[in-house]
């Protein structure tokens, strides 16, 4: 959980007045869950695939049960259902045979009271009188402006006016309804420190990060493998607009997005741990121009895939968003010459060749991982005062980055045991 999001629980002080209405919504949420669960089962039997939340929403939005709740509340129920299926898939992939798919929410003839979520359009908060107005769906409204007005009480040390309420949840707990306020702080978070890190984006190493003195590589192999897999599978489809082809496209997008989320999350966590307050990212326009030199920026002999620009743009957006939540400033700088200059002595050589991923400086003799050298050059663009003292510093780290690999089964990036060169 991000440090800037917090959930506060409150008791409802007019429980008796709102209980009946909240019961109706809680039961409605269970019924909608069951409708979604049933639809997912049908799809599973027919195609062997479980629909994602986008498909569930599109299919069920005209269903009668959908309009029992505010549309955003109904959407949330179906998102939860899709998340529950994803969790089950994850466990099965990890070899947990006992994992059960999400079940129906039914207890004999009665439905349990499910949690009901209200997003921005579904609630109205009145801080002055500590009450909140919750929307019902069209079906359950007795008249146009029928809503549920809950008066609440939080812990005395909580002041909701200091927070920006993103979502309100009605939760049935210990025989009564309670409210949960999911909040974002309105105060900018303090940066984790004043260190500066540089990020070089590329194809083989999707991201190379220099912390100045240490570096980490995040290879893009998993993304690339997916790309081949889906391209191949799609080629087998008779018709590129068929249902199967559409399903593959959607799945591919989901996998890409997950990879980029996991990567940006891992990178920001690394920055927080190292007290980074400024993250300098090489501007993408440079990458597209850099193709004259080919080499590491290219997909090699597999040709260029459309992934390219899309993934870098999307990744930068995710990175900015996640870094901002931690108080880290993201600066975009031009990548020009960052692959041709030596980050140790600043020597620039246009004819500089990168061989087997290594940058070797003719001037000072520094040997660096080419992507780390690029990342360090990017980092130095916002550190103009840095002494370029060449051989005086120990530059060994430039050639020995740590590698964090994408772990498919866990869906996260994790450090790979560093392979240390031993004496022969
Ligand atoms: Zn040099």
Coordinates of C-alpha atoms and ligand atoms in Angstrom, one line a residue:
X1 CA 0.0 0.0 0.0
X2 CA 1.2 3.4 -0.9
X3 CA 2.0 5.7 2.1
X4 CA -0.3 8.3 0.8
X5 CA -3.5 6.2 0.9
X6 CA -5.1 5.4 4.2
X7 CA -8.4 3.8 5.3
X8 CA -10.3 5.1 8.3
X9 CA -13.1 3.2 9.9
X10 CA -16.1 4.8 11.4
X11 CA -19.2 3.7 13.3
X12 CA -22.6 4.7 12.0
X13 CA -24.4 6.6 14.7
X14 CA -27.9 6.5 13.1
X15 CA -27.6 2.8 12.5
X16 CA -31.3 2.1 13.1
X17 CA -32.4 4.6 10.4
X18 CA -30.1 3.4 7.7
X19 CA -29.8 -0.3 8.4
X20 CA -32.7 -1.4 6.2
X21 CA -31.4 0.5 3.2
X22 CA -27.8 -0.7 3.6
X23 CA -29.1 -4.3 4.0
X24 CA -30.8 -3.9 0.6
X25 CA -27.6 -2.7 -1.0
X26 CA -25.5 -5.4 0.6
X27 CA -27.8 -8.1 -0.6
X28 CA -27.9 -6.6 -4.1
X29 CA -24.1 -6.6 -4.2
X30 CA -24.2 -10.4 -3.4
X31 CA -26.8 -11.0 -6.1
X32 CA -24.8 -9.1 -8.7
X33 CA -21.7 -11.0 -7.7
X34 CA -23.6 -14.3 -8.3
X35 CA -24.9 -13.1 -11.6
X36 CA -21.2 -12.3 -12.6
X37 CA -20.0 -15.6 -11.2
X38 CA -22.6 -17.5 -13.2
X39 CA -21.7 -15.7 -16.4
X40 CA -18.0 -16.4 -15.8
X41 CA -18.8 -20.1 -15.4
X42 CA -20.7 -20.2 -18.7
X43 CA -17.8 -18.5 -20.5
X44 CA -15.4 -20.9 -18.8
X45 CA -17.4 -23.9 -19.9
X46 CA -17.7 -22.6 -23.4
X47 CA -14.2 -21.2 -24.1
X48 CA -11.9 -22.3 -21.3
X49 CA -11.3 -18.6 -20.4
X50 CA -12.6 -16.5 -17.6
X51 CA -13.8 -13.0 -18.7
X52 CA -11.9 -10.0 -17.3
X53 CA -13.6 -7.2 -15.5
X54 CA -13.9 -5.1 -18.7
X55 CA -15.9 -7.9 -20.3
X56 CA -18.0 -8.6 -17.2
X57 CA -19.0 -4.9 -17.0
X58 CA -19.8 -4.7 -20.7
X59 CA -21.9 -7.9 -20.6
X60 CA -23.8 -7.2 -17.4
X61 CA -24.3 -3.5 -17.4
X62 CA -27.8 -4.0 -18.8
X63 CA -28.7 -6.7 -16.3
X64 CA -31.4 -5.9 -13.9
X65 CA -29.3 -6.6 -10.9
X66 CA -26.7 -4.1 -12.1
X67 CA -29.1 -1.2 -11.6
X68 CA -29.9 -2.1 -8.0
X69 CA -26.7 -0.3 -7.1
X70 CA -25.0 2.9 -8.3
X71 CA -23.2 2.1 -11.5
X72 CA -19.8 2.7 -9.9
X73 CA -20.7 0.4 -7.0
X74 CA -21.8 -2.3 -9.4
X75 CA -18.5 -1.9 -11.4
X76 CA -16.6 -2.4 -8.2
X77 CA -18.4 -5.7 -7.4
X78 CA -17.5 -7.1 -10.8
X79 CA -13.9 -5.8 -10.4
X80 CA -13.7 -7.7 -7.1
X81 CA -15.0 -10.8 -8.8
X82 CA -12.3 -10.5 -11.6
X83 CA -9.6 -9.9 -8.9
X84 CA -10.8 -13.0 -7.0
X85 CA -10.4 -15.1 -10.2
X86 CA -7.0 -13.6 -10.8
X87 CA -5.9 -14.5 -7.3
X88 CA -7.1 -18.1 -7.8
X89 CA -5.2 -18.3 -11.1
X90 CA -2.1 -17.1 -9.4
X91 CA -2.3 -19.8 -6.7
X92 CA -3.0 -22.5 -9.3
X93 CA 0.1 -21.3 -11.3
X94 CA 2.1 -21.7 -8.1
X95 CA 1.0 -25.3 -7.8
X96 CA -1.5 -24.8 -5.0
X97 CA -4.0 -27.5 -5.9
X98 CA -6.3 -26.8 -3.0
X99 CA -7.0 -23.3 -4.2
X100 CA -10.7 -22.9 -4.9
X101 CA -12.2 -20.5 -7.4
X102 CA -14.4 -17.7 -6.0
X103 CA -17.8 -19.1 -4.9
X104 CA -21.3 -17.9 -5.0
X105 CA -22.4 -15.6 -2.2
X106 CA -25.4 -17.5 -0.9
X107 CA -26.3 -19.1 2.3
X108 CA -29.3 -21.4 1.7
X109 CA -32.0 -19.1 0.6
X110 CA -30.5 -15.9 1.9
X111 CA -27.8 -13.7 0.5
X112 CA -25.0 -12.4 2.8
X113 CA -24.5 -8.7 3.1
X114 CA -21.6 -7.9 0.8
X115 CA -19.4 -4.8 1.1
X116 CA -20.7 -2.0 -1.0
X117 CA -18.2 0.6 -2.4
X118 CA -19.1 4.1 -3.4
X119 CA -16.7 6.0 -5.6
X120 CA -16.6 9.7 -6.3
X121 CA -19.9 10.0 -8.1
X122 CA -21.7 7.7 -5.6
X123 CA -21.2 9.6 -2.3
X124 CA -21.3 13.1 -1.0
X125 CA -19.4 13.9 2.2
X126 CA -20.5 16.6 4.6
X127 CA -17.5 17.2 6.9
X128 CA -19.2 19.8 9.0
X129 CA -22.0 17.6 10.2
X130 CA -19.9 14.3 10.0
X131 CA -22.3 12.6 7.7
X132 CA -22.1 11.1 4.2
X133 CA -24.8 10.6 1.6
X134 CA -24.6 7.2 -0.2
X135 CA -26.3 6.6 -3.6
X136 CA -28.7 3.8 -4.4
X137 CA -29.2 2.3 -7.8
X138 CA -32.2 3.2 -9.9
X139 CA -34.1 0.0 -9.0
X140 CA -33.9 0.6 -5.3
X141 CA -34.8 4.3 -5.3
X142 CA -38.2 5.1 -4.2
X143 CA -38.0 8.6 -5.8
X144 CA -35.5 10.6 -7.7
X145 CA -33.5 12.0 -4.8
X146 CA -33.7 8.9 -2.6
X147 CA -30.3 8.3 -0.9
X148 CA -28.9 7.0 2.4
X149 CA -27.7 9.6 4.8
X150 CA -25.3 8.1 7.3
X151 CA -24.1 10.0 10.4
X152 CA -20.8 8.6 11.5
X153 CA -18.1 8.9 14.2
X154 CA -14.4 8.3 13.7
X155 CA -11.7 7.8 16.3
X156 CA -11.1 11.2 18.0
X157 CA -7.6 11.6 16.6
X158 CA -8.8 11.3 13.0
X159 CA -9.8 14.5 11.1
X160 CA -11.2 13.6 7.8
X161 CA -11.0 17.2 6.6
X162 CA -7.2 16.7 6.3
X163 CA -7.9 14.0 3.8
X164 CA -9.2 13.7 0.3
X165 CA -11.8 10.9 0.4
X166 CA -11.5 8.7 -2.7
X167 CA -14.0 6.0 -1.8
X168 CA -16.5 5.1 0.9
X169 CA -17.2 1.5 1.7
X170 CA -20.2 0.1 3.7
X171 CA -19.0 -3.0 5.5
X172 CA -21.1 -5.3 7.6
X173 CA -19.1 -6.4 10.7
X174 CA -20.2 -7.9 14.0
X175 CA -23.9 -7.5 13.3
X176 CA -23.7 -3.9 12.3
X177 CA -22.9 -1.7 9.3
X178 CA -19.7 0.4 9.5
X179 CA -18.1 2.8 7.1
X180 CA -14.6 2.8 5.7
X181 CA -13.2 6.0 4.2
X182 CA -10.4 5.3 1.8
X183 CA -8.4 8.6 1.7
X184 CA -5.5 10.2 0.0
X185 CA -3.5 12.8 1.8
X186 CA -3.8 16.3 0.5
X187 CA -0.4 17.1 1.9
X188 CA 2.6 16.3 -0.5
X189 CA 4.6 13.5 0.8
X190 CA 8.2 14.2 2.0
X191 CA 10.8 12.9 -0.5
X192 CA 12.7 9.8 0.8
X193 CA 16.0 11.7 0.6
X194 CA 18.0 14.0 -1.6
X195 CA 19.9 11.4 -3.7
X196 CA 19.6 11.4 -7.5
X197 CA 19.1 8.3 -9.7
X198 CA 19.3 8.1 -13.5
X199 CA 17.2 5.7 -15.6
X200 CA 18.1 4.6 -19.1
X201 CA 15.3 2.8 -21.0
X202 CA 16.2 0.3 -23.6
X203 CA 15.0 -3.0 -25.2
X204 CA 17.3 -5.7 -23.7
X205 CA 17.5 -4.0 -20.4
X206 CA 14.1 -2.4 -20.2
X207 CA 15.5 -0.1 -17.5
X208 CA 19.1 0.5 -16.3
X209 CA 19.3 2.5 -13.1
X210 CA 22.3 4.3 -11.8
X211 CA 22.4 5.4 -8.1
X212 CA 25.9 6.7 -8.5
X213 CA 28.2 4.1 -7.0
X214 CA 25.7 1.3 -7.5
X215 CA 23.5 0.2 -10.4
X216 CA 20.6 -2.1 -11.1
X217 CA 19.4 -3.6 -14.4
X218 CA 15.8 -4.7 -15.1
X219 CA 15.9 -6.9 -18.2
X220 CA 12.9 -6.8 -20.5
X221 CA 13.1 -10.5 -21.5
X222 CA 9.7 -11.5 -20.1
X223 CA 8.0 -8.8 -22.1
X224 CA 9.8 -9.9 -25.2
X225 CA 8.9 -13.5 -24.7
X226 CA 5.2 -12.6 -24.3
X227 CA 5.4 -10.6 -27.5
X228 CA 6.6 -13.6 -29.5
X229 CA 4.2 -15.9 -27.9
X230 CA 1.1 -13.7 -28.7
X231 CA 2.4 -12.8 -32.2
X232 CA 2.7 -16.5 -33.0
X233 CA -0.6 -17.4 -31.4
X234 CA -2.4 -14.7 -33.2
X235 CA -0.9 -15.7 -36.5
X236 CA -2.7 -19.0 -36.1
X237 CA -6.1 -17.2 -35.9
X238 CA -7.9 -17.4 -39.2
X239 CA -9.3 -13.9 -38.9
X240 CA -7.6 -11.1 -37.1
X241 CA -11.0 -9.7 -36.0
X242 CA -12.3 -13.0 -34.6
X243 CA -13.3 -13.4 -31.0
X244 CA -10.2 -15.5 -30.3
X245 CA -7.9 -12.8 -31.8
X246 CA -9.6 -10.1 -29.7
X247 CA -9.2 -12.2 -26.6
X248 CA -5.5 -12.7 -27.4
X249 CA -5.1 -8.9 -27.9
X250 CA -6.7 -8.2 -24.6
X251 CA -4.7 -10.8 -22.8
X252 CA -1.5 -9.4 -24.3
X253 CA -2.3 -5.9 -23.2
X254 CA -3.0 -7.2 -19.7
X255 CA 0.3 -9.0 -19.5
X256 CA 2.2 -5.9 -20.8
X257 CA 0.5 -3.7 -18.4
X258 CA 1.2 -6.0 -15.5
X259 CA 4.9 -6.1 -16.4
X260 CA 5.2 -2.3 -16.5
X261 CA 3.3 -1.9 -13.3
X262 CA 5.6 -4.5 -11.5
X263 CA 8.7 -2.8 -13.0
X264 CA 7.8 0.7 -12.0
X265 CA 6.8 -0.4 -8.6
X266 CA 10.1 -2.3 -8.0
X267 CA 12.1 0.7 -9.3
X268 CA 10.3 3.2 -7.1
X269 CA 10.7 0.9 -4.0
X270 CA 14.4 0.7 -4.8
X271 CA 14.5 4.5 -4.9
X272 CA 12.7 4.9 -1.6
X273 CA 15.1 2.5 0.1
X274 CA 18.1 4.4 -1.2
X275 CA 16.8 7.8 -0.2
X276 CA 16.3 9.1 -3.8
X277 CA 14.5 12.4 -4.1
X278 CA 15.0 13.0 -7.8
X279 CA 14.7 10.4 -10.6
X280 CA 16.1 11.5 -13.9
X281 CA 14.7 9.6 -16.9
X282 CA 16.2 9.7 -20.4
X283 CA 13.7 11.2 -22.8
X284 CA 12.2 8.7 -25.2
X285 CA 12.5 10.7 -28.4
X286 CA 16.2 10.0 -28.2
X287 CA 15.6 6.3 -28.3
X288 CA 13.6 6.5 -31.5
X289 CA 16.4 8.4 -33.2
X290 CA 19.1 6.2 -32.0
X291 CA 18.2 3.3 -34.3
X292 CA 20.9 4.3 -36.8
X293 CA 23.4 2.6 -34.5
X294 CA 21.1 -0.4 -34.0
X295 CA 22.6 -2.6 -31.4
X296 CA 21.2 -2.7 -27.9
X297 CA 18.2 -0.4 -28.7
X298 CA 16.9 -2.8 -31.3
X299 CA 15.0 -6.1 -31.0
X300 CA 17.9 -7.6 -32.9
X301 CA 17.2 -10.0 -35.7
X302 CA 13.6 -10.4 -34.6
X303 CA 12.8 -7.1 -36.1
X304 CA 11.0 -4.2 -34.5
X305 CA 7.8 -4.8 -32.7
X306 CA 5.1 -2.3 -32.2
X307 CA 5.7 -2.6 -28.4
X308 CA 8.5 -0.1 -28.5
X309 CA 7.1 3.4 -28.2
X310 CA 3.9 2.2 -26.5
X311 CA 5.7 0.5 -23.6
X312 CA 8.2 3.3 -23.0
X313 CA 5.5 6.0 -22.9
X314 CA 3.2 4.0 -20.7
X315 CA 6.1 3.0 -18.4
X316 CA 7.2 6.6 -17.9
X317 CA 3.6 7.6 -17.0
X318 CA 3.4 4.8 -14.4
X319 CA 6.8 5.7 -13.0
X320 CA 5.9 9.4 -12.7
X321 CA 2.6 8.5 -11.0
X322 CA 4.2 6.0 -8.5
X323 CA 7.2 8.2 -7.8
X324 CA 5.0 11.2 -7.1
X325 CA 3.1 9.2 -4.5
X326 CA 6.4 8.7 -2.7
X327 CA 7.4 12.4 -3.0
X328 CA 10.0 11.6 -5.6
X329 CA 10.5 14.2 -8.4
X330 CA 10.8 12.8 -11.9
X331 CA 12.7 14.8 -14.5
X332 CA 12.9 14.0 -18.2
X333 CA 16.2 14.9 -19.9
X334 CA 17.4 14.4 -23.5
X335 CA 19.2 11.2 -24.1
X336 CA 21.4 12.8 -26.7
X337 CA 25.0 11.6 -26.5
X338 CA 24.4 9.7 -23.3
X339 CA 25.5 6.5 -25.0
X340 CA 28.6 8.0 -26.6
X341 CA 30.1 9.7 -23.6
X342 CA 32.1 8.2 -20.8
X343 CA 30.4 8.8 -17.5
X344 CA 33.7 8.6 -15.6
X345 CA 35.7 11.3 -17.6
X346 CA 33.2 12.9 -19.8
X347 CA 35.1 12.1 -22.9
X348 CA 32.8 11.9 -26.0
X349 CA 33.6 9.9 -29.0
X350 CA 31.2 9.7 -31.9
X351 CA 32.8 6.5 -33.2
X352 CA 32.5 4.9 -29.8
X353 CA 31.4 1.3 -30.3
X354 CA 29.5 -0.7 -27.8
X355 CA 30.5 -4.3 -27.9
X356 CA 28.8 -7.1 -26.1
X357 CA 27.0 -4.6 -24.0
X358 CA 30.2 -3.0 -22.7
X359 CA 31.4 0.6 -23.1
X360 CA 35.2 1.0 -23.1
X361 CA 36.6 4.5 -22.8
X362 CA 39.7 5.2 -25.0
X363 CA 40.6 8.1 -22.8
X364 CA 40.6 6.9 -19.2
X365 CA 40.2 3.1 -19.8
X366 CA 37.0 2.8 -17.8
X367 CA 35.0 -0.3 -18.7
X368 CA 31.3 0.0 -18.1
X369 CA 28.1 -1.8 -18.8
X370 CA 26.8 0.3 -21.7
X371 CA 23.3 0.8 -20.3
X372 CA 24.7 1.7 -16.8
X373 CA 27.0 4.1 -18.4
X374 CA 24.0 5.7 -20.2
X375 CA 22.0 5.8 -17.0
X376 CA 24.9 7.4 -15.1
X377 CA 25.3 10.0 -17.9
X378 CA 21.5 10.7 -17.5
X379 CA 21.9 11.1 -13.8
X380 CA 24.8 13.5 -14.2
X381 CA 22.7 15.8 -16.3
X382 CA 21.0 17.1 -13.2
X383 CA 24.3 17.0 -11.2
X384 CA 26.4 19.5 -13.0
X385 CA 28.8 20.0 -10.1
X386 CA 29.9 16.4 -10.0
X387 CA 33.7 16.2 -10.3
X388 CA 34.7 14.4 -13.5
X389 CA 37.8 13.0 -12.0
X390 CA 38.2 10.1 -14.3
X391 CA 40.5 7.5 -13.0
X392 CA 40.7 8.8 -9.4
X393 CA 37.3 7.3 -8.5
X394 CA 36.7 3.6 -8.2
X395 CA 34.5 3.0 -11.2
X396 CA 34.2 -0.8 -10.8
X397 CA 30.5 -0.5 -10.1
X398 CA 29.9 0.7 -13.6
X399 CA 30.7 -2.8 -14.9
X400 CA 28.9 -4.7 -12.2
X401 CA 25.3 -3.9 -12.0
X402 CA 22.9 -6.0 -9.9
X403 CA 20.2 -7.7 -11.9
X404 CA 16.6 -7.8 -10.9
X405 CA 14.5 -10.3 -12.9
X406 CA 10.8 -10.5 -13.5
X407 CA 9.5 -13.6 -11.7
X408 CA 6.6 -14.8 -13.7
X409 CA 5.1 -17.0 -11.0
X410 CA 5.0 -14.2 -8.5
X411 CA 4.5 -11.4 -11.0
X412 CA 7.2 -9.2 -9.4
X413 CA 10.8 -8.2 -9.9
X414 CA 13.3 -9.8 -7.6
X415 CA 17.1 -9.6 -7.3
X416 CA 19.0 -12.4 -9.0
X417 CA 21.9 -13.7 -7.0
X418 CA 24.9 -11.8 -8.2
X419 CA 27.4 -13.9 -10.1
X420 CA 30.8 -12.9 -9.0
X421 CA 33.8 -13.6 -11.2
X422 CA 36.1 -16.0 -9.5
X423 CA 39.8 -16.5 -9.9
X424 CA 40.4 -19.3 -12.4
Ligands
LIG1 ZN1 36.6 7.9 -19.8

